[in-house]
Tab-separated table of C-alpha atoms and ligand atoms in Angstrom:
chain	number	residue	atom	x	y	z
B	1	MET	CA	0.000	0.000	0.000
B	2	ASP	CA	1.360	3.363	-1.062
B	3	PRO	CA	2.075	5.369	2.140
B	4	LYS	CA	1.116	8.527	0.210
B	5	VAL	CA	-2.471	7.230	0.001
B	6	ILE	CA	-2.578	6.837	3.764
B	7	GLU	CA	-1.117	10.313	4.195
B	8	LYS	CA	-3.700	11.762	1.795
B	9	ILE	CA	-6.691	10.239	3.536
B	10	VAL	CA	-5.362	11.251	6.965
B	11	GLN	CA	-4.880	14.813	5.726
B	12	GLU	CA	-8.360	14.910	4.267
B	13	MET	CA	-9.923	13.613	7.477
B	14	GLY	CA	-7.890	16.158	9.448
B	15	ALA	CA	-9.375	18.950	7.340
B	16	PHE	CA	-12.991	17.795	7.951
B	17	SER	CA	-15.133	20.318	9.779
B	18	SER	CA	-17.689	19.227	12.380
B	19	ASP	CA	-20.419	21.356	10.728
B	20	MET	CA	-23.610	19.433	10.165
B	21	GLY	CA	-25.981	19.381	7.201
B	22	GLU	CA	-28.814	17.084	6.083
B	23	ILE	CA	-29.435	14.620	3.285
B	24	GLU	CA	-33.124	13.864	2.712
B	25	GLY	CA	-33.793	14.835	6.324
B	26	VAL	CA	-30.960	12.708	7.757
B	27	PRO	CA	-28.330	14.689	9.722
B	28	MET	CA	-24.925	14.219	8.148
B	29	LEU	CA	-21.545	15.942	8.301
B	30	GLN	CA	-21.495	18.930	5.968
B	31	ASP	CA	-18.402	17.558	4.212
B	32	ILE	CA	-20.407	14.446	3.287
B	33	CYS	CA	-23.363	16.574	2.104
B	34	LYS	CA	-21.038	18.524	-0.210
B	35	GLU	CA	-19.884	15.330	-1.923
B	36	TRP	CA	-23.291	13.668	-1.879
B	37	ASP	CA	-23.909	13.535	-5.655
B	38	THR	CA	-20.586	11.768	-6.221
B	39	ILE	CA	-21.177	9.383	-3.311
B	40	HIS	CA	-24.710	8.540	-4.394
B	41	SER	CA	-23.670	7.843	-7.981
B	42	PHE	CA	-20.887	5.434	-6.915
B	43	GLN	CA	-20.625	2.438	-9.264
B	44	ALA	CA	-20.585	-1.062	-7.793
B	45	ARG	CA	-18.842	-3.955	-9.499
B	46	ASP	CA	-19.785	-7.619	-9.626
B	47	GLY	CA	-18.288	-9.353	-6.599
B	48	ASP	CA	-18.286	-6.295	-4.315
B	49	VAL	CA	-19.116	-6.987	-0.692
B	50	VAL	CA	-20.307	-4.329	1.739
B	51	VAL	CA	-20.343	-3.956	5.519
B	52	ALA	CA	-23.104	-1.604	6.650
B	53	SER	CA	-24.093	-0.417	10.120
B	54	TYR	CA	-25.189	2.427	12.335
B	55	PRO	CA	-22.015	3.969	13.846
B	56	LYS	CA	-20.515	2.179	16.853
B	57	SER	CA	-22.196	-1.150	16.199
B	58	GLY	CA	-19.070	-3.254	15.717
B	59	THR	CA	-18.393	-2.270	12.094
B	60	THR	CA	-14.599	-2.458	12.397
B	61	TRP	CA	-14.859	-5.873	14.021
B	62	MET	CA	-17.102	-7.222	11.248
B	63	GLN	CA	-14.953	-5.561	8.619
B	64	GLU	CA	-11.856	-7.351	9.903
B	65	ILE	CA	-13.728	-10.672	10.012
B	66	MET	CA	-14.972	-10.212	6.434
B	67	ASP	CA	-11.564	-9.153	5.149
B	68	LEU	CA	-9.969	-12.233	6.724
B	69	ILE	CA	-12.655	-14.483	5.251
B	70	LEU	CA	-12.051	-12.988	1.794
B	71	GLN	CA	-8.265	-13.385	2.322
B	72	GLU	CA	-8.917	-17.013	3.410
B	73	GLY	CA	-7.430	-16.397	6.854
B	74	ASP	CA	-4.138	-14.920	5.651
B	75	VAL	CA	-3.236	-12.676	8.600
B	76	GLU	CA	-0.221	-11.169	6.809
B	77	LYS	CA	-2.506	-9.951	4.018
B	78	SER	CA	-4.994	-8.579	6.513
B	79	LEU	CA	-2.188	-6.363	7.837
B	80	ARG	CA	-1.538	-4.832	4.383
B	81	ALA	CA	-3.030	-1.419	5.267
B	82	PRO	CA	-5.014	0.398	7.968
B	83	CYS	CA	-8.649	-0.692	7.980
B	84	PHE	CA	-9.933	2.633	6.622
B	85	VAL	CA	-7.672	2.238	3.569
B	86	LYS	CA	-8.170	-1.455	2.776
B	87	VAL	CA	-11.946	-1.121	3.344
B	88	PRO	CA	-12.907	2.291	1.940
B	89	PHE	CA	-15.589	4.089	3.956
B	90	LEU	CA	-17.561	5.296	0.955
B	91	GLU	CA	-19.294	8.388	2.269
B	92	MET	CA	-16.314	9.564	4.318
B	93	ALA	CA	-13.697	11.504	2.405
B	94	LYS	CA	-13.130	11.862	-1.323
B	95	THR	CA	-9.954	9.825	-1.034
B	96	SER	CA	-11.991	6.785	0.069
B	97	LEU	CA	-13.960	6.965	-3.179
B	98	GLU	CA	-10.734	7.293	-5.169
B	99	ILE	CA	-9.265	4.263	-3.395
B	100	ALA	CA	-12.473	2.291	-3.989
B	101	ASN	CA	-12.545	3.216	-7.674
B	102	THR	CA	-8.973	2.126	-8.294
B	103	MET	CA	-8.660	-0.946	-6.070
B	104	PRO	CA	-8.811	-4.426	-7.613
B	105	SER	CA	-11.844	-6.665	-7.129
B	106	PRO	CA	-13.138	-8.241	-5.023
B	107	ARG	CA	-13.645	-5.084	-2.999
B	108	LEU	CA	-14.867	-4.847	0.577
B	109	LEU	CA	-16.565	-1.488	1.193
B	110	LYS	CA	-18.010	0.174	4.284
B	111	ILE	CA	-21.071	2.411	4.682
B	112	HIS	CA	-22.991	3.858	7.631
B	113	LEU	CA	-25.822	5.069	5.417
B	114	PRO	CA	-29.458	4.471	6.325
B	115	VAL	CA	-30.949	2.074	3.801
B	116	GLN	CA	-32.886	4.715	1.830
B	117	LEU	CA	-29.625	6.564	1.062
B	118	VAL	CA	-27.645	3.563	-0.220
B	119	PRO	CA	-26.261	4.243	-3.717
B	120	PRO	CA	-28.723	2.470	-6.076
B	121	THR	CA	-25.892	0.698	-7.871
B	122	PHE	CA	-25.653	-1.792	-4.965
B	123	TRP	CA	-29.271	-2.859	-5.444
B	124	GLU	CA	-28.848	-3.038	-9.237
B	125	LYS	CA	-25.798	-5.291	-8.843
B	126	ASN	CA	-27.463	-7.352	-6.110
B	127	THR	CA	-24.400	-6.746	-3.904
B	128	LYS	CA	-23.990	-8.858	-0.779
B	129	ILE	CA	-24.235	-6.679	2.328
B	130	VAL	CA	-23.557	-7.674	5.936
B	131	TYR	CA	-25.451	-5.343	8.286
B	132	VAL	CA	-24.320	-5.219	11.933
B	133	ALA	CA	-26.761	-3.950	14.551
B	134	ARG	CA	-26.076	-3.259	18.225
B	135	ASN	CA	-28.461	-2.569	21.096
B	136	PRO	CA	-29.125	1.169	21.277
B	137	LYS	CA	-28.078	1.731	24.886
B	138	ASP	CA	-24.538	0.461	24.326
B	139	CYS	CA	-24.538	2.138	20.933
B	140	LEU	CA	-25.443	5.472	22.514
B	141	VAL	CA	-22.702	5.218	25.138
B	142	SER	CA	-20.090	4.124	22.613
B	143	TYR	CA	-21.147	6.938	20.224
B	144	TYR	CA	-20.942	9.479	23.049
B	145	TYR	CA	-17.331	8.584	23.873
B	146	PHE	CA	-16.538	8.432	20.175
B	147	HIS	CA	-17.811	12.003	19.720
B	148	LYS	CA	-15.427	13.116	22.441
B	149	MET	CA	-12.531	11.407	20.704
B	150	ASP	CA	-13.295	11.926	16.978
B	151	GLN	CA	-12.410	15.529	16.234
B	152	THR	CA	-14.436	15.520	12.987
B	153	LEU	CA	-17.718	15.085	14.920
B	154	PRO	CA	-19.445	17.901	16.833
B	155	ASP	CA	-18.675	18.271	20.554
B	156	PRO	CA	-21.356	16.133	22.265
B	157	GLY	CA	-21.394	18.188	25.478
B	158	PRO	CA	-22.291	16.256	28.636
B	159	LEU	CA	-23.879	12.791	28.320
B	160	GLU	CA	-27.240	14.250	29.416
B	161	ASN	CA	-27.196	16.409	26.289
B	162	PHE	CA	-26.060	13.641	23.920
B	163	PHE	CA	-28.663	11.280	25.395
B	164	HIS	CA	-31.473	13.516	24.061
B	165	LEU	CA	-29.777	14.088	20.721
B	166	PHE	CA	-29.409	10.333	20.225
B	167	LEU	CA	-32.993	9.541	21.244
B	168	SER	CA	-34.370	12.164	18.864
B	169	GLY	CA	-32.070	11.089	16.018
B	170	LYS	CA	-30.295	14.449	15.841
B	171	VAL	CA	-26.847	12.921	15.430
B	172	SER	CA	-24.679	12.110	12.440
B	173	TRP	CA	-26.249	9.343	10.294
B	174	GLY	CA	-29.598	10.053	11.955
B	175	SER	CA	-31.921	7.985	14.085
B	176	TRP	CA	-30.725	4.598	15.363
B	177	PHE	CA	-34.377	3.421	15.310
B	178	ASP	CA	-34.949	4.328	11.647
B	179	HIS	CA	-31.577	2.828	10.705
B	180	VAL	CA	-31.996	-0.626	12.225
B	181	ILE	CA	-35.667	-0.914	11.200
B	182	GLY	CA	-35.001	0.286	7.644
B	183	TRP	CA	-32.263	-2.295	7.101
B	184	TRP	CA	-34.331	-5.023	8.805
B	185	LYS	CA	-37.151	-4.489	6.309
B	186	ALA	CA	-34.745	-4.330	3.377
B	187	LYS	CA	-33.236	-7.726	4.165
B	188	ASP	CA	-36.285	-9.472	2.708
B	189	ARG	CA	-35.787	-7.788	-0.666
B	190	HIS	CA	-31.994	-7.870	-1.032
B	191	GLN	CA	-28.923	-10.003	-0.286
B	192	ILE	CA	-28.473	-8.765	3.271
B	193	LEU	CA	-27.156	-10.751	6.221
B	194	TYR	CA	-28.367	-9.081	9.441
B	195	VAL	CA	-26.003	-9.753	12.347
B	196	PHE	CA	-26.289	-8.629	15.980
B	197	TYR	CA	-23.251	-7.393	17.942
B	198	GLU	CA	-24.569	-9.178	21.043
B	199	ASP	CA	-24.633	-12.496	19.123
B	200	MET	CA	-21.044	-11.894	18.050
B	201	ILE	CA	-20.002	-11.352	21.663
B	202	GLU	CA	-21.963	-14.396	22.806
B	203	ASP	CA	-20.606	-16.812	20.205
B	204	PRO	CA	-18.179	-15.265	17.717
B	205	GLN	CA	-17.396	-18.613	16.113
B	206	ARG	CA	-21.059	-19.215	15.265
B	207	GLU	CA	-21.436	-15.722	13.799
B	208	ILE	CA	-18.214	-15.951	11.759
B	209	ARG	CA	-19.508	-19.215	10.290
B	210	LYS	CA	-22.730	-17.450	9.260
B	211	VAL	CA	-20.737	-14.767	7.473
B	212	MET	CA	-18.562	-17.425	5.769
B	213	THR	CA	-21.653	-19.213	4.493
B	214	PHE	CA	-23.173	-15.941	3.291
B	215	LEU	CA	-19.957	-15.117	1.412
B	216	GLU	CA	-19.866	-18.690	0.033
B	217	LYS	CA	-16.426	-19.378	1.522
B	218	ASP	CA	-15.863	-22.890	2.705
B	219	LEU	CA	-12.862	-22.472	5.013
B	220	SER	CA	-11.346	-25.093	7.303
B	221	ASP	CA	-11.768	-25.116	11.091
B	222	GLU	CA	-8.102	-24.217	11.383
B	223	VAL	CA	-8.648	-21.041	9.334
B	224	LEU	CA	-11.766	-20.245	11.329
B	225	GLN	CA	-9.760	-20.476	14.567
B	226	LYS	CA	-7.154	-18.121	13.108
B	227	ILE	CA	-9.861	-15.578	12.205
B	228	LEU	CA	-11.402	-15.936	15.645
B	229	GLN	CA	-8.093	-15.327	17.377
B	230	HIS	CA	-7.050	-12.405	15.168
B	231	THR	CA	-10.398	-10.622	15.564
B	232	SER	CA	-10.713	-10.991	19.338
B	233	PHE	CA	-11.014	-7.694	21.216
B	234	LYS	CA	-7.610	-8.297	22.804
B	235	SER	CA	-5.861	-8.852	19.450
B	236	MET	CA	-7.603	-5.978	17.700
B	237	LYS	CA	-6.863	-3.573	20.556
B	238	LYS	CA	-3.134	-3.997	19.994
B	239	ASN	CA	-3.280	-4.168	16.193
B	240	PRO	CA	-2.287	-0.730	14.792
B	241	MET	CA	-4.018	-1.537	11.482
B	242	VAL	CA	-7.424	-1.628	13.174
B	243	ASN	CA	-7.097	0.361	16.410
B	244	PHE	CA	-6.751	3.669	14.514
B	245	SER	CA	-3.493	4.541	16.318
B	246	VAL	CA	-2.087	5.577	12.911
B	247	LEU	CA	-4.417	8.588	12.927
B	248	PRO	CA	-3.001	11.772	14.488
B	249	THR	CA	-4.646	13.211	17.611
B	250	SER	CA	-6.005	16.028	15.444
B	251	VAL	CA	-8.360	13.409	13.934
B	252	PHE	CA	-8.831	10.780	16.671
B	253	ASP	CA	-7.703	11.948	20.096
B	254	GLN	CA	-7.265	8.596	21.799
B	255	SER	CA	-5.948	10.249	24.968
B	256	VAL	CA	-9.659	10.929	25.669
B	257	THR	CA	-10.740	7.309	25.094
B	258	SER	CA	-9.452	4.443	22.949
B	259	PHE	CA	-11.228	3.469	19.755
B	260	MET	CA	-11.140	-0.108	21.075
B	261	ARG	CA	-12.775	1.114	24.278
B	262	LYS	CA	-14.574	-1.721	26.130
B	263	GLY	CA	-16.081	-4.114	23.595
B	264	GLN	CA	-18.804	-5.320	25.964
B	265	VAL	CA	-22.554	-5.773	26.208
B	266	GLY	CA	-24.086	-3.797	29.078
B	267	ASP	CA	-21.596	-0.965	29.587
B	268	TRP	CA	-24.628	1.385	29.397
B	269	LYS	CA	-25.339	0.394	33.007
B	270	ASN	CA	-22.176	2.229	34.060
B	271	ASN	CA	-23.235	5.364	32.204
B	272	LEU	CA	-27.016	5.876	32.060
B	273	SER	CA	-28.934	6.992	35.147
B	274	VAL	CA	-32.059	5.170	36.381
B	275	SER	CA	-34.322	7.918	35.023
B	276	GLN	CA	-32.539	7.994	31.653
B	277	ASN	CA	-32.992	4.255	31.430
B	278	ILE	CA	-36.742	4.545	32.072
B	279	LEU	CA	-37.060	7.284	29.436
B	280	PHE	CA	-35.045	5.198	27.001
B	281	ASP	CA	-37.221	2.116	27.530
B	282	GLU	CA	-40.387	4.142	26.949
B	283	GLU	CA	-39.104	5.475	23.640
B	284	TYR	CA	-37.709	2.059	22.655
B	285	ASN	CA	-41.033	0.323	23.313
B	286	LYS	CA	-42.888	2.942	21.306
B	287	ARG	CA	-40.565	2.873	18.321
B	288	MET	CA	-39.767	-0.843	18.189
B	289	ALA	CA	-43.086	-2.469	19.167
B	290	SER	CA	-44.133	-3.530	15.677
B	291	SER	CA	-40.646	-3.808	14.169
B	292	GLY	CA	-40.161	-7.543	14.649
B	293	LEU	CA	-36.698	-6.758	16.028
B	294	ASN	CA	-35.490	-7.744	19.451
B	295	PHE	CA	-32.279	-6.343	20.930
B	296	ARG	CA	-30.536	-7.721	23.992
B	297	THR	CA	-29.055	-5.117	26.342
B	298	GLU	CA	-27.409	-7.741	28.557
B	299	LEU	CA	-26.250	-11.311	28.110
N	1	LIG	P1	-17.200	0.289	22.684
N	1	LIG	O1	-17.028	1.760	22.481
N	1	LIG	O2	-18.463	-0.044	23.423
N	1	LIG	O3	-16.017	-0.377	23.300
N	1	LIG	P2	-17.518	0.639	15.183
N	1	LIG	O4	-16.406	-0.166	14.621
N	1	LIG	O5	-18.825	0.424	14.505
N	1	LIG	O6	-17.137	2.074	15.319
N	1	LIG	O7	-17.790	0.067	16.656
N	1	LIG	C1	-16.879	0.307	17.685
N	1	LIG	C2	-17.302	-0.518	18.888
N	1	LIG	O8	-17.038	-1.904	18.617
N	1	LIG	C3	-16.502	-0.150	20.139
N	1	LIG	O9	-17.381	-0.372	21.240
N	1	LIG	C4	-15.379	-1.180	20.068
N	1	LIG	O10	-14.715	-1.410	21.282
N	1	LIG	C5	-16.164	-2.416	19.620
N	1	LIG	N1	-15.294	-3.448	19.041
N	1	LIG	C6	-14.371	-3.319	18.073
N	1	LIG	N2	-13.726	-4.482	17.856
N	1	LIG	C7	-14.266	-5.376	18.717
N	1	LIG	C8	-14.004	-6.755	18.995
N	1	LIG	N3	-13.071	-7.444	18.354
N	1	LIG	N4	-14.756	-7.357	19.955
N	1	LIG	C9	-15.710	-6.678	20.625
N	1	LIG	N5	-15.994	-5.370	20.412
N	1	LIG	C10	-15.277	-4.722	19.468
């Protein structure tokens, strides 16, 4: 991987402003809004594979699993570049689109877009998409700490403030509720594998197998064990290609909190107050009642 490419993407991310705009009513960073026409007209190729999620749902984890499956468990190859270079994050930074457009197939691509904003090319090409969903309480807490650390996102203020922004969907990439429900409905019409973060924590081997089957890769148990080991929280936390330590503090200030922060189910209990939890449950029950979706907030 050309180090200049890494430098370019890091520079571009460093120049991002935290100003917000909207795309079809969904709050999005202004820098993404400016490039929206180019992003939306992105051209998929046969054989592309996509990882999609609401932010902080375990995207990087799934991305590493999928990359290793596509590389048939070759750990050396998985270390070829930082995760945001080897798996271009389509809507984030022009350089990601350039990398995606010039990289050889099969490509693994990342999006955080709500389903209605997905570039139509992916539906036309019947692209395989793995969607990762995480329970909203842990997602909220993880997103809050991420806002404090990611200098391209607006300052979240105190948790009390961010709590209301999250519940009302006034955060980057919009409402968690709309996101997970939109993708859940879409899975019956497209090639989408819907995976839960909590299931991955509970039994990563089982979930990796599901992804392997979905990607039509018949890998040996030995390879599966290698993928399992390399994608454990402990391994990923010390892997500079996935822990974002290659980004300068002007982009990700990991002195505030690590990107690989806790990697647990139920950390919300250490962060949300009793009254916030009651408010959250009320909103959750209202929004999710007829969704057919069931999230676990503890294991
Ligand atoms: P926490 O902040 O709760 O620790 P994303 O990649 O979508 O931004 O998600 C980041 C979240 O996934 C973080 O959650 C991070 O710690 C967690 N994560 C990343 N890799 C993981 C792994 N191998 N096992 C468990 N959790 C992981």
